[in-house]
Amino acid sequence: MLLNWDWVHPVMPVPFVPTLGPVHPSSPLPELFAAVAGVADSGEFLPYDKDRRWSRTKAERLLVGAVRHDERSTLLPTLSHRGPGAVKVYMYGAEPGVLADATALARKLADAHEAGAARVVWFLGPHEPEQSAAAVGTRVQLKDFAGPGPEATGAVEVRPYDEQPEGVRVTFARFAEEMKADGLAFLHE
């Protein structure tokens, strides 16, 4: 999937990759989007996909052939097989008419894939009033654990695995494998 990332990145008020979720702003976005597109039709998970903890196959995939990208917007449609199914079109861009284009694409794809729902997902930029999403909005929060945490509860110290005490390093791999149903094997990876 070839996208002009010089244009897409500035219009992303929240770095969010369809089928993966929110990612850190310094994440390699072009590589993440390419990886999601690369496994779209396989039903397989990416190694760092949080959904690996809950299912054997990926329930949501990018509809690569329906991606729309031009100088004013990028529309990335996904299809979820959960329940009656749903098409979501992730909209990046705020030019006039983009929301109507995204809505039409979502409806068309929902009909084509016999999905029970069609949705458009977009992120408010700093210039958009929060009230415009009050009825349908979801807040996405990203936390960078670098630096001190709130003083009242104490700082959260995050250290790389190789800096953990010897006793932790020796036992964590086995513990993570035993607790893989709870996502700890994923965390250990």
XYZ file of C-alpha atoms in Angstrom:
189
model
C 0.000 0.000 0.000
C 1.683 3.173 -1.158
C 0.629 6.232 0.803
C 2.207 9.664 0.850
C 3.287 9.664 4.498
C 4.544 13.246 4.355
C 0.896 14.193 3.958
C -0.841 11.558 6.103
C 1.221 11.909 9.288
C 0.458 15.624 9.947
C -3.317 15.033 9.663
C -3.262 12.301 12.317
C -4.065 14.031 15.609
C -3.922 10.576 17.217
C -1.516 7.992 15.827
C -3.978 5.141 15.338
C -3.412 2.141 13.084
C -6.581 0.305 11.995
C -6.796 -3.266 13.348
C -3.988 -2.500 15.855
C -5.219 0.571 17.733
C -3.419 3.603 19.131
C 0.349 3.600 18.848
C 3.067 5.812 20.248
C 3.640 8.978 18.185
C 7.246 7.973 17.519
C 6.237 4.544 16.152
C 7.282 3.808 12.562
C 3.823 4.460 11.094
C 4.588 3.665 7.435
C 6.005 0.291 8.450
C 3.046 -0.473 10.745
C 0.489 0.369 8.051
C 2.422 -1.732 5.515
C 2.531 -4.661 7.960
C -1.238 -4.460 8.569
C -1.827 -4.428 4.802
C 0.579 -7.340 4.367
C -1.402 -9.704 6.609
C -4.855 -8.364 5.718
C -6.118 -11.402 3.839
C -4.305 -14.055 5.863
C -6.251 -13.911 9.143
C -2.901 -13.989 10.907
C -1.669 -11.709 13.659
C 1.327 -9.462 13.627
C 3.841 -10.375 16.365
C 2.953 -7.255 18.400
C -0.843 -7.411 17.929
C -2.629 -7.183 21.280
C -5.537 -9.283 19.944
C -3.312 -12.390 19.842
C -4.140 -12.840 23.515
C -7.831 -13.410 22.904
C -8.249 -15.338 19.683
C -6.594 -17.803 17.307
C -7.381 -15.756 14.194
C -7.655 -12.043 13.525
C -11.294 -10.950 13.579
C -10.691 -7.604 11.860
C -8.803 -7.016 8.641
C -7.935 -4.107 6.423
C -9.809 -4.105 3.095
C -6.702 -3.256 1.086
C -8.445 -3.100 -2.285
C -10.880 -0.464 -0.992
C -8.290 1.937 0.492
C -8.684 5.461 -0.873
C -5.870 7.972 -0.688
C -5.464 11.347 -2.368
C -4.152 14.804 -1.551
C -7.079 15.643 0.754
C -7.773 12.436 2.659
C -6.986 8.823 3.391
C -9.800 6.327 3.979
C -8.785 2.957 5.427
C -11.703 0.486 5.591
C -11.696 -2.589 7.823
C -14.055 -5.531 8.097
C -14.744 -7.166 11.452
C -16.205 -10.662 11.621
C -17.383 -10.322 15.237
C -21.111 -10.747 15.698
C -23.066 -9.659 12.626
C -19.917 -8.049 11.215
C -19.032 -4.407 10.811
C -17.253 -2.214 8.327
C -15.308 0.687 9.795
C -13.776 3.357 7.616
C -10.942 5.162 9.380
C -10.888 8.707 8.054
C -7.731 10.802 8.037
C -8.320 14.294 6.705
C -10.743 17.099 7.457
C -11.341 18.710 4.064
C -14.980 19.459 3.165
C -16.758 16.418 1.792
C -14.399 13.801 3.272
C -16.905 12.686 5.915
C -19.578 12.213 3.231
C -17.104 10.195 1.123
C -16.179 8.024 4.120
C -19.850 7.450 4.989
C -20.700 6.432 1.439
C -17.719 4.050 1.322
C -18.694 2.475 4.660
C -22.279 1.863 3.478
C -21.149 0.459 0.123
C -18.656 -1.935 1.725
C -21.107 -3.032 4.437
C -23.590 -3.982 1.712
C -20.910 -5.746 -0.350
C -19.698 -7.790 2.643
C -23.171 -8.278 4.173
C -22.004 -6.649 7.407
C -24.523 -5.690 10.066
C -23.034 -2.236 10.682
C -21.200 0.536 8.872
C -19.190 3.093 10.840
C -16.804 5.961 10.209
C -14.003 6.576 12.704
C -12.134 9.871 12.779
C -10.169 11.870 15.268
C -10.840 15.432 16.303
C -8.025 17.809 15.595
C -7.057 20.651 17.924
C -9.229 23.078 15.918
C -12.418 20.997 16.249
C -14.791 21.502 19.180
C -15.035 18.495 21.477
C -18.822 18.901 21.572
C -19.070 17.765 17.938
C -18.259 14.228 19.071
C -20.086 14.243 22.408
C -22.767 11.756 21.350
C -20.505 9.348 19.481
C -17.000 10.111 20.671
C -14.425 7.902 22.281
C -11.366 9.346 23.928
C -8.058 7.752 23.021
C -5.350 8.278 25.617
C -1.681 7.586 25.117
C 0.627 7.443 28.122
C 4.358 7.834 27.833
C 5.899 6.219 30.905
C 9.132 8.152 30.573
C 9.568 10.655 33.356
C 7.997 10.811 36.793
C 4.440 9.735 37.453
C 1.965 11.437 39.787
C 3.543 12.171 43.151
C 0.470 11.080 45.132
C 0.690 7.489 43.913
C 4.417 7.281 43.292
C 6.280 7.147 40.032
C 6.024 4.157 37.724
C 9.475 2.890 36.933
C 9.685 1.007 33.654
C 12.970 -0.761 33.020
C 13.977 -2.863 30.026
C 13.927 -6.622 30.560
C 17.716 -6.888 30.491
C 17.925 -4.351 33.350
C 15.609 -6.373 35.609
C 17.103 -8.161 38.620
C 18.550 -11.608 37.901
C 15.756 -13.364 39.843
C 13.088 -11.729 37.705
C 14.807 -12.535 34.420
C 15.331 -16.183 35.373
C 11.724 -16.868 36.356
C 9.674 -14.544 34.146
C 9.863 -16.598 30.931
C 8.408 -19.679 32.647
C 5.807 -17.594 34.479
C 4.799 -15.827 31.235
C 4.355 -19.176 29.467
C 2.185 -20.510 32.305
C 0.063 -17.341 32.173
C -0.145 -17.062 28.380
C -3.950 -17.175 28.465
C -3.818 -13.877 30.358
C -1.536 -12.212 27.821
C 1.741 -12.523 29.701
C 3.487 -14.558 26.984
C 2.664 -11.700 24.627
C 4.105 -9.230 27.132
C 7.243 -11.338 27.554
C 7.783 -11.343 23.754
